[in-house]
Amino acid sequence: MKLLNFNIIKLSVCLIIGILIGYFYNTPTISLLYILGVLLLLFTISYFVAKNQFIKTIWFGMIGYTIMICIGILNVSIHNPLNNSTHYSNLINQKNDSTKLITVRIREVLKSSGYDDKYIIDLIKINNLKVSGKSILNIKKDSLNFTLKVDDVFIIKTSLKDVNPPSNPGQFNYKKYLEKQYIYHQLFVTKEMLFNVKTDDQTVFGIANKIREHINLKLKKYAFKPDELAIINAILLGQRQNISEDVYTNYRNAGAIHILAISGLHIGIILIMLSSIFKPLERFRYGIYIKTVLIILILWSFAIIAGLSASVTRAVSMFSIVAIGMHLKRPTNIYNSLAISIFVLLLFKPLFLFDVGFQLSYLAIFGIVSLNPTLDSLWRPKYWFFKKFWQTLTVTLSAQIGIIPISLYYFHQFPGLFFLTNLLIIPFLGIILGFGIIIILLAVLN
């Protein structure tokens, strides 16, 4: 395959193989470090041998790819919090179901269920023991509208509960889903059990949450209905907690659920907008570099405000690499850019590999770049309207063909309305995002 002529693609494939091995077969970190040390020594020796040989051998490359597989396995081990000596699971008796004094910090607000408000929390202390690790906090709903804020710290007297596995074959495995986010237990409490601790400590997530709260406070002064405000929060601020079940179901049935999650589509449109806005900078000396830096800074600032969710981080990482390649005027290959973004993401977040959104995003993009040129060449309309219609149709079809296997495997269904939905929505999404950003800026400025 021509794709395998690119070294970064080969290295990315080896990294993925290593992550799969590391995930399914637990290997001690110390053993992996010894193996990696030996491989690096062999790699150095083979490099100098290959450098002085006229006829090249495959050993240098084979050792290099083996090292990358080993790095993938080691990466999974290093990122696994269970291997951290301070993780709560290594410091407490999990078989003992007695209540404990647990100090927690709110990390992320999740969508509520029918009975509980849900949060991702960081565990700080258990009794008087400093610990690390994440968990799910479930707070029983009552008649009072009570929402905890990111970075709030509480002391709770409760016990850690295991996440239940699915009760029926083929049912969604919530336990496995949480484990891939390094979450292994839940806490079930009532509001009365929460003791607030005053603290001045702030995290990036807390600062981002305050910015979002300030924006929402300004927007609420105007005549936005709850569903409209929820959509603004979803597509511009990355927060989907307040979307009603009816709205969510309508989007899902129409095959437009991807519109509600900030993804590559949204970040790609924002990149195009920023590129146009900062184009005058190219007239100045070093303007192209200043423009690139500004675009990347704005994209990552947007990612932080949106909560650094998996989909946002993935999309911004990918388009940061695209922005660098696009603005430095150097010849690049789209498959290379995709491979670099996959490589970098998986180095920092190896279990992204098992994230459905990660798989859907890259398969959709792979479908577009590999199939769209062929489909687009089938018809060359003369008029602008038909040209745009055909381009949107072929891009949509290419993306959907790319994600068909994953869609059928995970969701057991295929949205029949996606052609019509995307033809109607995608041409206007740039306008919606552009005016949405302007609306937010105007509201913040009163």
XYZ file of C-alpha atoms in Angstrom:
446
model
C 0.000 0.000 0.000
C 1.260 3.484 -0.887
C 0.121 4.781 2.510
C 2.760 2.663 4.250
C 5.502 4.550 2.379
C 5.117 7.302 4.998
C 7.157 6.623 8.155
C 4.789 8.490 10.489
C 1.929 6.226 9.348
C 4.029 3.114 10.049
C 4.989 4.476 13.478
C 1.341 5.326 14.259
C 0.263 1.782 13.308
C 2.989 0.350 15.580
C 1.902 2.651 18.423
C -1.711 1.470 18.021
C -0.576 -2.204 18.066
C 1.357 -1.478 21.259
C -1.638 0.213 22.908
C -3.869 -2.764 22.042
C -1.329 -5.201 23.510
C -0.881 -3.015 26.609
C -4.629 -2.740 27.163
C -5.477 -6.443 26.832
C -2.294 -7.833 28.440
C -1.122 -6.148 31.635
C 2.696 -6.019 31.759
C 4.723 -4.655 34.722
C 6.160 -1.205 33.992
C 9.626 -2.100 35.248
C 9.840 -5.086 32.851
C 8.813 -2.834 29.946
C 11.532 -0.310 30.861
C 14.198 -3.053 30.821
C 12.973 -4.335 27.442
C 12.874 -0.783 26.029
C 16.431 -0.151 27.290
C 17.740 -3.273 25.524
C 15.888 -2.362 22.328
C 17.306 1.185 22.363
C 20.826 -0.239 22.750
C 20.233 -2.585 19.779
C 18.745 0.321 17.820
C 21.861 2.455 18.409
C 24.175 -0.388 17.374
C 22.113 -1.185 14.260
C 22.105 2.526 13.328
C 25.898 2.746 13.218
C 26.135 -0.626 11.424
C 23.544 0.438 8.820
C 25.293 3.798 8.382
C 28.499 2.116 7.244
C 26.860 -0.524 5.032
C 26.345 -0.008 1.337
C 23.533 -2.592 1.178
C 20.799 -1.708 3.638
C 19.153 -4.380 5.808
C 15.720 -4.500 7.378
C 17.035 -4.868 10.961
C 17.315 -1.144 11.678
C 13.688 -0.551 10.668
C 12.408 -3.682 12.413
C 14.037 -2.720 15.714
C 12.661 0.831 15.333
C 9.091 -0.419 14.846
C 9.483 -2.875 17.752
C 10.571 0.040 19.954
C 7.438 1.935 18.954
C 5.243 -1.081 19.822
C 7.027 -1.247 23.179
C 6.425 2.492 23.710
C 2.715 1.901 23.025
C 2.575 -0.864 25.676
C 4.565 1.281 28.135
C 2.327 4.278 27.409
C -0.773 2.343 28.512
C 1.016 1.203 31.683
C 2.253 4.706 32.577
C -1.164 6.309 32.054
C -2.966 3.625 34.052
C -3.688 5.272 37.446
C -3.922 1.841 39.095
C -0.127 1.657 38.704
C 0.236 4.912 40.669
C 1.139 4.331 44.326
C -1.064 7.261 45.407
C -4.212 5.954 43.676
C -6.930 5.371 46.246
C -7.389 1.730 45.180
C -3.822 0.982 46.331
C -4.234 2.679 49.706
C -7.598 1.490 51.034
C -9.215 -1.859 51.662
C -11.759 -2.056 48.829
C -13.402 -5.144 50.326
C -14.282 -3.109 53.377
C -17.581 -1.396 52.539
C -17.511 0.843 55.627
C -18.173 4.553 55.349
C -15.212 6.879 55.027
C -14.609 10.619 55.140
C -13.888 11.381 51.479
C -12.676 14.811 50.319
C -13.509 15.450 46.667
C -13.214 18.207 44.081
C -15.828 18.629 41.342
C -14.103 18.138 37.991
C -16.953 18.025 35.443
C -20.745 18.387 35.434
C -22.451 15.499 33.599
C -25.956 15.158 32.173
C -28.420 14.251 34.936
C -30.294 10.967 34.967
C -33.925 10.623 35.971
C -33.004 10.197 39.647
C -29.542 11.698 40.173
C -27.396 14.701 39.346
C -24.050 13.359 38.139
C -20.504 14.706 38.382
C -16.980 13.515 37.695
C -14.895 14.154 40.813
C -11.230 14.036 41.802
C -10.583 12.266 45.088
C -8.256 14.314 47.311
C -8.367 12.538 50.663
C -9.869 9.405 52.175
C -10.008 9.895 55.941
C -6.645 11.629 56.543
C -4.824 9.910 53.697
C -3.927 11.919 50.569
C -5.004 10.039 47.459
C -5.482 10.490 43.714
C -8.028 9.121 41.250
C -11.400 9.899 39.703
C -14.900 8.724 40.495
C -18.562 9.432 39.696
C -20.614 11.367 42.244
C -24.368 10.696 42.145
C -26.513 13.150 44.128
C -30.149 12.213 44.623
C -32.506 14.763 43.060
C -35.039 16.665 45.129
C -37.437 19.558 44.576
C -34.663 22.150 44.983
C -32.677 23.209 41.924
C -29.155 22.679 43.198
C -26.081 22.389 40.971
C -22.506 22.035 42.166
C -19.797 24.091 40.495
C -16.521 22.891 39.022
C -13.648 23.190 41.567
C -16.017 23.092 44.562
C -14.512 20.936 47.332
C -16.659 18.785 49.630
C -16.174 16.345 52.475
C -18.603 13.431 52.266
C -19.157 10.573 54.701
C -19.973 7.641 52.435
C -18.526 4.497 50.861
C -17.145 3.713 47.412
C -19.475 1.535 45.343
C -18.524 -0.683 42.409
C -20.011 0.149 39.017
C -22.450 -2.610 38.099
C -21.768 -4.596 34.888
C -24.604 -4.917 32.312
C -27.434 -7.182 33.438
C -28.388 -8.325 29.907
C -26.242 -9.667 27.002
C -25.509 -6.991 24.407
C -26.477 -4.166 26.768
C -24.251 -1.052 26.932
C -21.386 -1.792 29.318
C -21.232 1.351 31.469
C -18.609 -0.249 33.713
C -16.180 -0.787 30.804
C -16.954 2.690 29.456
C -15.958 4.283 32.774
C -12.871 2.097 33.125
C -11.578 3.502 29.833
C -11.812 6.925 31.477
C -9.939 5.546 34.529
C -13.070 5.631 36.697
C -13.673 2.523 38.799
C -16.160 3.478 41.540
C -19.224 5.604 42.262
C -20.467 7.553 45.259
C -24.197 7.828 46.060
C -25.189 10.678 48.381
C -27.892 13.212 49.158
C -27.397 16.985 49.254
C -27.544 16.940 53.040
C -24.428 14.742 53.154
C -22.244 17.350 51.426
C -20.013 19.532 53.620
C -18.565 22.399 51.615
C -14.891 23.280 52.156
C -13.784 26.800 51.271
C -10.723 26.826 49.031
C -8.960 29.286 46.742
C -7.379 26.564 44.597
C -8.430 26.756 40.961
C -7.892 24.377 38.067
C -8.099 25.032 34.337
C -11.509 23.293 34.359
C -12.759 25.649 37.081
C -11.599 28.787 35.262
C -13.244 27.545 32.034
C -16.468 26.849 33.926
C -16.509 30.394 35.341
C -16.104 31.812 31.834
C -19.034 29.675 30.605
C -21.174 30.724 33.579
C -20.408 34.393 32.865
C -21.392 33.955 29.193
C -24.637 32.191 30.153
C -25.466 34.870 32.729
C -25.182 37.500 29.985
C -27.179 35.443 27.452
C -30.042 34.857 29.903
C -30.840 38.580 29.803
C -32.120 38.107 26.273
C -35.138 36.272 24.867
C -33.566 32.862 24.358
C -35.789 29.898 25.129
C -34.288 27.075 27.272
C -33.834 24.773 24.248
C -32.174 27.555 22.240
C -29.798 28.344 25.103
C -29.015 24.629 25.435
C -28.134 24.429 21.706
C -25.872 27.505 22.002
C -24.089 25.845 24.934
C -23.708 22.598 22.979
C -22.358 23.851 19.649
C -20.357 26.855 20.932
C -19.370 26.039 24.525
C -19.193 22.246 24.395
C -21.752 21.678 27.181
C -24.672 19.329 26.418
C -26.037 18.762 29.938
C -29.127 20.946 29.477
C -30.330 19.567 26.140
C -33.791 18.088 26.611
C -34.418 14.436 25.780
C -36.860 15.399 22.995
C -34.359 17.665 21.248
C -31.590 15.080 21.603
C -33.843 12.342 20.184
C -34.876 14.518 17.220
C -31.248 15.247 16.323
C -30.314 11.579 16.680
C -33.200 10.347 14.507
C -32.329 12.913 11.843
C -28.705 11.731 11.727
C -27.497 15.146 12.922
C -26.338 14.265 16.434
C -22.777 15.234 15.448
C -23.923 18.856 15.221
C -24.492 18.941 19.012
C -20.937 17.872 19.901
C -18.026 20.161 19.087
C -16.002 18.088 16.655
C -13.772 18.311 13.613
C -16.622 19.849 11.591
C -16.959 22.798 13.991
C -13.220 23.319 14.512
C -12.592 23.081 10.745
C -15.137 25.838 10.106
C -13.642 28.004 12.885
C -10.146 27.439 11.404
C -11.354 28.678 7.998
C -12.932 31.744 9.661
C -9.771 32.585 11.629
C -7.606 32.064 8.552
C -9.714 34.634 6.664
C -9.772 37.114 9.574
C -5.980 37.054 10.042
C -5.129 36.964 6.324
C -3.985 40.653 6.291
C -1.137 39.672 8.649
C 0.490 37.784 5.765
C 1.525 41.126 4.236
C 3.973 41.764 7.083
C 7.352 40.182 7.691
C 6.915 37.002 9.761
C 3.174 37.618 9.438
C 2.518 34.036 8.380
C 4.153 32.754 11.593
C 2.271 35.249 13.777
C -0.970 34.244 12.058
C -0.300 30.529 12.681
C 0.550 31.094 16.363
C -2.564 33.257 16.883
C -4.846 30.664 15.243
C -3.426 27.823 17.360
C -3.688 29.907 20.564
C -7.319 30.798 19.812
C -8.205 27.193 18.952
C -6.719 25.902 22.229
C -8.330 28.748 24.226
C -11.643 27.680 22.691
C -10.876 24.059 23.627
C -10.229 25.051 27.257
C -13.456 27.090 27.460
C -15.332 24.119 25.975
C -14.065 21.955 28.838
C -11.271 20.017 27.090
C -13.619 17.125 26.381
C -12.317 14.208 24.316
C -14.025 15.374 21.099
C -12.812 18.981 21.464
C -9.224 17.998 22.346
C -9.149 15.557 19.440
C -10.467 18.071 16.910
C -8.257 20.971 18.048
C -5.129 18.756 18.067
C -5.859 17.570 14.545
C -6.574 21.028 13.135
C -3.585 22.600 14.929
C -1.376 20.271 12.883
C -3.414 21.072 9.745
C -3.024 24.820 10.474
C 0.755 24.500 10.800
C 1.015 22.591 7.511
C -1.413 24.948 5.750
C 0.204 28.226 6.804
C 3.860 27.318 6.589
C 3.365 26.742 2.839
C 5.169 23.419 2.894
C 3.999 20.465 0.825
C 2.175 17.998 3.027
C 0.028 14.935 2.677
C -3.364 14.766 4.382
C -2.695 11.182 5.476
C 0.549 12.378 7.084
C -1.337 15.114 8.965
C -3.952 12.608 10.153
C -1.240 10.168 11.258
C 0.668 12.884 13.156
C -2.501 13.972 14.993
C -3.361 10.344 15.847
C 0.222 9.736 17.011
C 0.349 12.826 19.264
C -3.128 12.234 20.720
C -2.457 8.596 21.536
C 0.885 9.431 23.140
C -0.906 11.692 25.630
C -4.222 9.807 25.827
C -3.686 6.151 24.790
C -7.226 5.013 25.652
C -8.663 7.530 23.182
C -8.146 4.609 20.799
C -11.228 2.927 22.315
C -13.341 6.107 22.303
C -16.236 5.798 19.835
C -15.989 9.490 18.931
C -12.273 9.089 18.158
C -12.988 6.160 15.845
C -15.928 7.892 14.133
C -13.997 11.139 13.590
C -10.975 9.569 11.962
C -12.961 7.077 9.896
C -15.179 9.918 8.638
C -12.134 12.018 7.672
C -10.397 9.015 6.127
C -13.590 8.341 4.133
C -13.696 11.944 2.917
C -10.053 12.208 1.830
C -9.989 8.775 0.160
C -13.445 8.569 -1.458
C -14.544 12.155 -2.043
C -12.160 12.938 -4.964
C -13.517 9.891 -6.868
C -17.186 10.700 -6.140
C -16.674 14.396 -6.871
C -15.219 13.600 -10.310
C -18.364 11.722 -11.395
C -20.161 14.988 -12.188
C -18.823 18.486 -12.922
C -21.799 20.868 -12.706
C -21.405 24.284 -14.350
C -23.619 26.352 -12.075
C -22.527 27.458 -8.590
C -25.651 26.173 -6.787
C -25.422 22.676 -8.268
C -21.659 22.630 -7.710
C -22.051 23.348 -3.970
C -24.949 20.900 -3.727
C -22.889 18.137 -5.329
C -19.799 18.885 -3.178
C -21.859 18.734 0.024
C -23.523 15.518 -1.125
C -20.247 13.762 -2.016
C -18.520 14.848 1.208
C -21.504 13.643 3.259
C -21.666 10.347 1.391
C -17.899 9.779 1.737
C -18.009 10.418 5.477
C -21.019 8.143 5.979
C -19.425 5.314 3.979
C -16.348 5.667 6.189
C -18.309 5.298 9.449
C -20.829 2.613 8.350
C -18.936 -0.312 10.003
C -18.561 1.516 13.339
C -22.119 2.860 13.234
C -23.614 -0.580 12.698
C -21.321 -2.219 15.264
C -21.935 0.230 18.126
C -25.437 1.557 17.434
C -27.002 -1.262 15.360
C -28.673 1.315 13.127
C -28.041 3.574 10.152
C -29.689 7.046 9.991
C -31.629 7.198 6.731
C -32.205 10.961 6.937
C -28.534 11.934 7.105
C -28.347 12.927 3.395
C -31.214 15.400 3.673
C -30.152 16.633 7.126
C -26.549 17.324 6.146
C -27.551 18.962 2.867
C -29.755 21.355 4.834
C -27.535 21.950 7.869
C -23.874 21.845 6.806
C -24.048 24.782 4.323
C -25.538 26.922 7.106
C -23.413 25.645 10.007
C -20.616 28.117 9.230
C -23.140 30.981 9.322
C -24.656 29.630 12.571
C -21.246 29.327 14.240
C -20.069 32.714 12.986
C -23.152 34.603 14.147
C -23.246 32.532 17.359
C -19.742 33.715 18.269
C -20.718 37.316 17.445
C -23.881 36.984 19.605
C -21.781 35.725 22.547
C -19.240 38.545 22.168
C -21.990 41.192 21.957
C -23.781 39.728 24.993
C -20.561 39.692 27.055
C -19.951 43.329 26.070
C -23.575 44.198 26.974
